[in-house]
Amino acid sequence: DCEILFGAGDPRDSAIADIERLQAEFPQRTIRLLVSESRAPNRKTGVLADLARAARHPVLLVTDSDIRVEPGYLRRIVRPLACPEIGLVTCLYRASAGSLPGHWEALGIATDFAPSVLVAPLAGVREFGLGATLVFRAADLERIGGFEALADYLADDYQLARHITQLGKRAFLAKPVVETFLGDQTWSSVWRHQVRWARTIRVSRGDGYLGLPVTHAGVWAAVAAAFGLWWVALPLAALRIAAGLAAGWGVLRSPLVLRAWPLIPLWDLWAFAVWCAGLCGRTVEWRGVRLRLNREGKIVSD
């Protein structure tokens, strides 16, 4: 027994017509639409706060608005909450795109971002949560102060995981892999998106951010090649490609990785440039709006 709640922050949102058609097509399902008037600094979190108050069931699932799932997804991601020690369930995602810059970013998601998530628990990182899927108990959300407690943060998915794990619970990475669509992106939009991620990670986990270049084996392979140390460069590049294939195809089943695997070390050079850009500055662009973050990752007004 479940219900589906859609939230919009603008009554003129073009998606509302699609939601109304969905309601008409499946009248036997509980599908509700709420138009939020929240003015929270993080507008998305403000909408989620309204949805959580309207929800009727004890388990909540939050996904981003551009996520495609497979049959059986709901049962598989809710099942781990049968263990009382687990407070939040999340899962990996692969990306598809409609442009060359979008394919480039999708390659990075599959071969750089996904491996970092997979090794996070092994490195002792407990507070991981991805907006593609966040499953948790309504009671635990209430204990942390609801989404209202996260309304000032840009990285609301990370903060939700952080607050719930601080209750003594743990985050769990479920096996299902969902898919997101990156749309018709430009190189400049991909750059801005990546820098926003980088700066958000820096202000959220400054200690972890400083160590990220260690994982960019393609950078160190290029440095070794520049000094003529091919006996170092080639094994490093091969190891980096193997790790990218293991995560991108072995786990995510991303067909893009099978076509573009020789570019994996080159992604590391791009990622290192993004990391450098993320080292300074606290201004990011999110959904066409420029935001300023403080040292805690909160959105502040000018």
mmCIF file of C-alpha atoms in Angstrom, residues 34-298:
data_model
loop_
_atom_site.group_PDB
_atom_site.id
_atom_site.type_symbol
_atom_site.label_atom_id
_atom_site.label_comp_id
_atom_site.label_asym_id
_atom_site.label_seq_id
_atom_site.Cartn_x
_atom_site.Cartn_y
_atom_site.Cartn_z
ATOM 1 C CA LEU A 34 0.899 19.728 -3.775
ATOM 2 C CA VAL A 35 1.938 23.202 -4.862
ATOM 3 C CA SER A 36 4.181 24.560 -2.141
ATOM 4 C CA GLU A 37 4.424 28.196 -1.149
ATOM 5 C CA SER A 38 7.544 27.613 0.933
ATOM 6 C CA ARG A 39 10.218 30.286 0.778
ATOM 7 C CA ALA A 40 12.935 28.169 2.354
ATOM 8 C CA PRO A 41 16.492 29.035 1.162
ATOM 9 C CA ASN A 42 16.584 25.574 -0.441
ATOM 10 C CA ARG A 43 13.298 25.628 -2.352
ATOM 11 C CA LYS A 44 13.406 21.878 -2.998
ATOM 12 C CA THR A 45 13.677 21.137 0.729
ATOM 13 C CA GLY A 46 10.803 23.506 1.403
ATOM 14 C CA VAL A 47 8.634 21.505 -0.989
ATOM 15 C CA LEU A 48 9.753 18.251 0.648
ATOM 16 C CA ALA A 49 8.764 19.593 4.066
ATOM 17 C CA ASP A 50 5.217 20.170 2.797
ATOM 18 C CA LEU A 51 5.104 16.702 1.208
ATOM 19 C CA ALA A 52 6.344 15.009 4.395
ATOM 20 C CA ARG A 53 3.607 16.697 6.441
ATOM 21 C CA ALA A 54 0.982 15.473 3.961
ATOM 22 C CA ALA A 55 2.317 11.888 3.764
ATOM 23 C CA ARG A 56 0.122 9.214 5.354
ATOM 24 C CA HIS A 57 2.565 6.318 5.724
ATOM 25 C CA PRO A 58 5.460 5.522 8.108
ATOM 26 C CA VAL A 59 8.115 5.029 5.397
ATOM 27 C CA LEU A 60 9.099 7.828 3.020
ATOM 28 C CA LEU A 61 10.899 7.604 -0.310
ATOM 29 C CA VAL A 62 12.350 10.741 -1.897
ATOM 30 C CA THR A 63 13.749 10.792 -5.426
ATOM 31 C CA ASP A 64 14.990 13.521 -7.711
ATOM 32 C CA SER A 65 12.619 14.604 -10.455
ATOM 33 C CA ASP A 66 14.586 13.038 -13.324
ATOM 34 C CA ILE A 67 14.848 9.418 -12.154
ATOM 35 C CA ARG A 68 13.727 6.279 -14.007
ATOM 36 C CA VAL A 69 13.361 3.020 -12.059
ATOM 37 C CA GLU A 70 12.750 -0.626 -12.954
ATOM 38 C CA PRO A 71 9.866 -2.910 -11.874
ATOM 39 C CA GLY A 72 10.323 -4.263 -8.346
ATOM 40 C CA TYR A 73 12.332 -1.200 -7.292
ATOM 41 C CA LEU A 74 10.029 -0.142 -4.451
ATOM 42 C CA ARG A 75 10.031 -3.487 -2.651
ATOM 43 C CA ARG A 76 13.793 -3.890 -2.985
ATOM 44 C CA ILE A 77 14.742 -0.500 -1.579
ATOM 45 C CA VAL A 78 12.254 -0.543 1.310
ATOM 46 C CA ARG A 79 13.177 -4.068 2.451
ATOM 47 C CA PRO A 80 16.461 -3.109 4.222
ATOM 48 C CA LEU A 81 14.504 -0.932 6.692
ATOM 49 C CA ALA A 82 13.303 -4.188 8.279
ATOM 50 C CA CYS A 83 16.652 -3.968 10.113
ATOM 51 C CA PRO A 84 16.213 -1.419 12.922
ATOM 52 C CA GLU A 85 19.887 -0.408 12.746
ATOM 53 C CA ILE A 86 19.454 0.931 9.212
ATOM 54 C CA GLY A 87 18.113 4.466 9.154
ATOM 55 C CA LEU A 88 18.468 5.361 5.494
ATOM 56 C CA VAL A 89 18.609 3.418 2.216
ATOM 57 C CA THR A 90 20.112 4.869 -0.947
ATOM 58 C CA CYS A 91 21.326 3.513 -4.282
ATOM 59 C CA LEU A 92 23.620 4.311 -7.179
ATOM 60 C CA TYR A 93 22.527 5.755 -10.492
ATOM 61 C CA ARG A 94 23.771 5.779 -14.055
ATOM 62 C CA ALA A 95 23.169 8.605 -16.505
ATOM 63 C CA SER A 96 22.085 8.925 -20.116
ATOM 64 C CA ALA A 97 22.321 12.119 -22.121
ATOM 65 C CA GLY A 98 21.276 13.852 -25.310
ATOM 66 C CA SER A 99 24.495 15.725 -26.088
ATOM 67 C CA LEU A 100 28.251 15.183 -26.228
ATOM 68 C CA PRO A 101 28.875 17.254 -23.070
ATOM 69 C CA GLY A 102 26.138 15.267 -21.333
ATOM 70 C CA HIS A 103 27.785 11.989 -22.356
ATOM 71 C CA TRP A 104 31.059 13.299 -20.949
ATOM 72 C CA GLU A 105 29.469 14.034 -17.576
ATOM 73 C CA ALA A 106 27.708 10.657 -17.659
ATOM 74 C CA LEU A 107 31.102 8.979 -18.108
ATOM 75 C CA GLY A 108 32.352 10.772 -15.000
ATOM 76 C CA ILE A 109 29.322 9.725 -12.973
ATOM 77 C CA ALA A 110 29.859 6.078 -13.917
ATOM 78 C CA THR A 111 33.635 5.866 -13.593
ATOM 79 C CA ASP A 112 34.516 8.457 -10.943
ATOM 80 C CA PHE A 113 31.511 9.314 -8.782
ATOM 81 C CA ALA A 114 30.142 5.755 -8.504
ATOM 82 C CA PRO A 115 33.500 4.209 -7.435
ATOM 83 C CA SER A 116 33.898 6.882 -4.757
ATOM 84 C CA VAL A 117 30.462 5.992 -3.350
ATOM 85 C CA LEU A 118 31.270 2.269 -3.418
ATOM 86 C CA VAL A 119 34.462 2.706 -1.388
ATOM 87 C CA ALA A 120 32.995 5.303 1.003
ATOM 88 C CA PRO A 121 31.815 2.720 3.588
ATOM 89 C CA LEU A 122 35.218 1.018 3.437
ATOM 90 C CA ALA A 123 36.846 4.363 4.217
ATOM 91 C CA GLY A 124 34.645 4.843 7.273
ATOM 92 C CA VAL A 125 32.190 7.309 5.696
ATOM 93 C CA ARG A 126 28.799 6.675 7.321
ATOM 94 C CA GLU A 127 26.724 9.650 6.199
ATOM 95 C CA PHE A 128 26.214 8.995 2.493
ATOM 96 C CA GLY A 129 22.896 9.541 0.729
ATOM 97 C CA LEU A 130 22.151 10.190 -2.953
ATOM 98 C CA GLY A 131 19.163 12.208 -4.117
ATOM 99 C CA ALA A 132 18.347 9.561 -6.728
ATOM 100 C CA THR A 133 16.918 7.433 -3.886
ATOM 101 C CA LEU A 134 16.495 8.206 -0.197
ATOM 102 C CA VAL A 135 14.334 5.857 1.897
ATOM 103 C CA PHE A 136 13.811 6.427 5.613
ATOM 104 C CA ARG A 137 11.262 6.277 8.405
ATOM 105 C CA ALA A 138 8.960 9.229 8.989
ATOM 106 C CA ALA A 139 9.630 8.838 12.723
ATOM 107 C CA ASP A 140 13.378 9.344 12.200
ATOM 108 C CA LEU A 141 12.713 12.394 10.038
ATOM 109 C CA GLU A 142 10.634 13.846 12.856
ATOM 110 C CA ARG A 143 13.410 13.126 15.366
ATOM 111 C CA ILE A 144 15.897 15.227 13.389
ATOM 112 C CA GLY A 145 13.452 18.134 13.120
ATOM 113 C CA GLY A 146 11.917 17.315 9.735
ATOM 114 C CA PHE A 147 13.023 18.734 6.432
ATOM 115 C CA GLU A 148 12.757 22.132 8.085
ATOM 116 C CA ALA A 149 16.068 21.339 9.829
ATOM 117 C CA LEU A 150 17.712 20.970 6.402
ATOM 118 C CA ALA A 151 16.087 23.969 4.708
ATOM 119 C CA ASP A 152 19.221 26.148 4.852
ATOM 120 C CA TYR A 153 21.558 23.549 3.314
ATOM 121 C CA LEU A 154 22.232 23.122 -0.401
ATOM 122 C CA ALA A 155 23.310 19.449 -0.102
ATOM 123 C CA ASP A 156 20.028 18.324 1.445
ATOM 124 C CA ASP A 157 20.566 14.656 0.500
ATOM 125 C CA TYR A 158 23.920 14.529 2.289
ATOM 126 C CA GLN A 159 22.554 16.438 5.281
ATOM 127 C CA LEU A 160 19.569 14.093 5.574
ATOM 128 C CA ALA A 161 21.941 11.120 5.739
ATOM 129 C CA ARG A 162 24.203 12.961 8.172
ATOM 130 C CA HIS A 163 21.391 13.873 10.554
ATOM 131 C CA ILE A 164 19.850 10.378 10.511
ATOM 132 C CA THR A 165 23.185 8.620 11.089
ATOM 133 C CA GLN A 166 23.764 10.943 14.054
ATOM 134 C CA LEU A 167 20.760 9.227 15.639
ATOM 135 C CA GLY A 168 22.906 6.089 15.840
ATOM 136 C CA LYS A 169 21.511 4.583 12.648
ATOM 137 C CA ARG A 170 23.500 3.669 9.569
ATOM 138 C CA ALA A 171 23.101 4.305 5.846
ATOM 139 C CA PHE A 172 22.731 1.310 3.530
ATOM 140 C CA LEU A 173 23.635 1.165 -0.173
ATOM 141 C CA ALA A 174 20.986 -0.998 -1.866
ATOM 142 C CA LYS A 175 21.634 -3.031 -5.023
ATOM 143 C CA PRO A 176 19.124 -1.454 -7.446
ATOM 144 C CA VAL A 177 20.630 1.049 -9.888
ATOM 145 C CA VAL A 178 18.353 3.804 -11.192
ATOM 146 C CA GLU A 179 18.840 6.055 -14.199
ATOM 147 C CA THR A 180 18.910 9.808 -14.638
ATOM 148 C CA PHE A 181 18.758 11.801 -17.863
ATOM 149 C CA LEU A 182 21.154 14.737 -18.207
ATOM 150 C CA GLY A 183 19.373 16.437 -21.114
ATOM 151 C CA ASP A 184 20.878 18.620 -23.834
ATOM 152 C CA GLN A 185 23.734 20.104 -21.875
ATOM 153 C CA THR A 186 26.514 22.449 -22.985
ATOM 154 C CA TRP A 187 30.156 22.321 -21.950
ATOM 155 C CA SER A 188 29.694 25.434 -19.823
ATOM 156 C CA SER A 189 26.665 23.966 -18.024
ATOM 157 C CA VAL A 190 28.566 20.740 -17.306
ATOM 158 C CA TRP A 191 31.450 22.776 -15.910
ATOM 159 C CA ARG A 192 29.139 24.836 -13.676
ATOM 160 C CA HIS A 193 27.385 21.681 -12.499
ATOM 161 C CA GLN A 194 30.649 19.979 -11.621
ATOM 162 C CA VAL A 195 32.033 23.042 -9.828
ATOM 163 C CA ARG A 196 28.794 23.306 -7.824
ATOM 164 C CA TRP A 197 29.245 19.700 -6.725
ATOM 165 C CA ALA A 198 32.895 20.329 -5.871
ATOM 166 C CA ARG A 199 32.244 23.431 -3.779
ATOM 167 C CA THR A 200 29.302 21.781 -2.039
ATOM 168 C CA ILE A 201 31.476 18.781 -1.121
ATOM 169 C CA ARG A 202 34.228 21.103 0.103
ATOM 170 C CA VAL A 203 32.009 23.043 2.480
ATOM 171 C CA SER A 204 30.211 19.851 3.599
ATOM 172 C CA ARG A 205 33.246 17.606 4.062
ATOM 173 C CA GLY A 206 36.381 19.758 3.905
ATOM 174 C CA ASP A 207 38.665 17.003 5.220
ATOM 175 C CA GLY A 208 37.522 14.516 2.605
ATOM 176 C CA TYR A 209 37.681 17.073 -0.188
ATOM 177 C CA LEU A 210 41.377 17.744 0.236
ATOM 178 C CA GLY A 211 42.178 14.078 -0.317
ATOM 179 C CA LEU A 212 40.171 13.641 -3.535
ATOM 180 C CA PRO A 213 43.093 14.127 -5.982
ATOM 181 C CA VAL A 214 44.675 10.951 -4.600
ATOM 182 C CA THR A 215 41.977 8.997 -6.450
ATOM 183 C CA HIS A 216 42.655 10.737 -9.788
ATOM 184 C CA ALA A 217 45.089 8.141 -11.064
ATOM 185 C CA GLY A 218 44.870 9.570 -14.592
ATOM 186 C CA VAL A 219 46.483 12.784 -13.329
ATOM 187 C CA TRP A 220 49.407 10.931 -11.779
ATOM 188 C CA ALA A 221 49.768 8.818 -14.919
ATOM 189 C CA ALA A 222 50.038 12.036 -16.962
ATOM 190 C CA VAL A 223 52.634 13.440 -14.540
ATOM 191 C CA ALA A 224 54.664 10.239 -14.745
ATOM 192 C CA ALA A 225 54.461 10.261 -18.559
ATOM 193 C CA ALA A 226 55.614 13.889 -18.640
ATOM 194 C CA PHE A 227 58.776 12.835 -16.804
ATOM 195 C CA GLY A 228 59.283 9.837 -19.083
ATOM 196 C CA LEU A 229 58.339 7.312 -16.404
ATOM 197 C CA TRP A 230 56.258 5.126 -18.695
ATOM 198 C CA TRP A 231 56.759 2.098 -16.471
ATOM 199 C CA VAL A 232 54.702 4.018 -13.893
ATOM 200 C CA ALA A 233 52.308 5.835 -16.227
ATOM 201 C CA LEU A 234 51.024 2.836 -18.171
ATOM 202 C CA PRO A 235 50.165 0.624 -15.155
ATOM 203 C CA LEU A 236 48.468 3.590 -13.471
ATOM 204 C CA ALA A 237 46.364 4.288 -16.578
ATOM 205 C CA ALA A 238 45.497 0.596 -16.924
ATOM 206 C CA LEU A 239 44.522 0.364 -13.262
ATOM 207 C CA ARG A 240 42.343 3.472 -13.591
ATOM 208 C CA ILE A 241 40.568 2.081 -16.656
ATOM 209 C CA ALA A 242 40.018 -1.252 -14.942
ATOM 210 C CA ALA A 243 38.471 0.437 -11.881
ATOM 211 C CA GLY A 244 36.231 2.557 -14.103
ATOM 212 C CA LEU A 245 35.054 -0.483 -16.064
ATOM 213 C CA ALA A 246 34.429 -2.457 -12.875
ATOM 214 C CA ALA A 247 32.134 0.250 -11.486
ATOM 215 C CA GLY A 248 30.695 1.700 -14.692
ATOM 216 C CA TRP A 249 29.871 -1.564 -16.412
ATOM 217 C CA GLY A 250 30.257 -4.248 -13.749
ATOM 218 C CA VAL A 251 27.986 -2.452 -11.263
ATOM 219 C CA LEU A 252 26.044 0.240 -13.132
ATOM 220 C CA ARG A 253 25.727 -1.565 -16.473
ATOM 221 C CA SER A 254 26.273 1.725 -18.292
ATOM 222 C CA PRO A 255 26.695 1.014 -22.035
ATOM 223 C CA LEU A 256 28.466 4.344 -22.427
ATOM 224 C CA VAL A 257 31.432 3.037 -20.422
ATOM 225 C CA LEU A 258 31.972 0.180 -22.877
ATOM 226 C CA ARG A 259 32.175 2.670 -25.752
ATOM 227 C CA ALA A 260 34.239 5.394 -24.086
ATOM 228 C CA TRP A 261 36.557 3.491 -21.701
ATOM 229 C CA PRO A 262 39.797 4.859 -23.280
ATOM 230 C CA LEU A 263 38.720 8.341 -22.116
ATOM 231 C CA ILE A 264 38.561 7.394 -18.429
ATOM 232 C CA PRO A 265 42.093 8.668 -17.577
ATOM 233 C CA LEU A 266 41.295 11.931 -19.431
ATOM 234 C CA TRP A 267 38.260 12.413 -17.185
ATOM 235 C CA ASP A 268 40.658 12.559 -14.230
ATOM 236 C CA LEU A 269 42.384 15.593 -15.778
ATOM 237 C CA TRP A 270 39.000 17.323 -16.069
ATOM 238 C CA ALA A 271 38.093 16.256 -12.532
ATOM 239 C CA PHE A 272 41.362 17.671 -11.199
ATOM 240 C CA ALA A 273 40.627 21.027 -12.890
ATOM 241 C CA VAL A 274 37.158 20.997 -11.313
ATOM 242 C CA TRP A 275 38.726 20.183 -7.934
ATOM 243 C CA CYS A 276 41.053 23.172 -8.267
ATOM 244 C CA ALA A 277 38.106 25.427 -9.107
ATOM 245 C CA GLY A 278 36.258 24.062 -6.092
ATOM 246 C CA LEU A 279 39.116 24.910 -3.721
ATOM 247 C CA CYS A 280 38.049 28.529 -3.507
ATOM 248 C CA GLY A 281 34.817 30.455 -3.716
ATOM 249 C CA ARG A 282 31.436 29.797 -2.153
ATOM 250 C CA THR A 283 29.153 30.889 -4.981
ATOM 251 C CA VAL A 284 27.338 28.190 -6.969
ATOM 252 C CA GLU A 285 24.655 28.117 -9.646
ATOM 253 C CA TRP A 286 21.665 25.859 -9.038
ATOM 254 C CA ARG A 287 18.675 25.698 -11.390
ATOM 255 C CA GLY A 288 19.545 29.048 -12.890
ATOM 256 C CA VAL A 289 19.952 30.808 -9.522
ATOM 257 C CA ARG A 290 23.264 31.965 -8.061
ATOM 258 C CA LEU A 291 23.618 31.036 -4.397
ATOM 259 C CA ARG A 292 26.250 31.814 -1.780
ATOM 260 C CA LEU A 293 27.249 29.222 0.804
ATOM 261 C CA ASN A 294 28.826 29.690 4.213
ATOM 262 C CA ARG A 295 31.468 27.414 5.746
ATOM 263 C CA GLU A 296 28.831 24.928 6.906
ATOM 264 C CA GLY A 297 27.286 24.531 3.443
ATOM 265 C CA LYS A 298 24.242 26.663 4.280
#
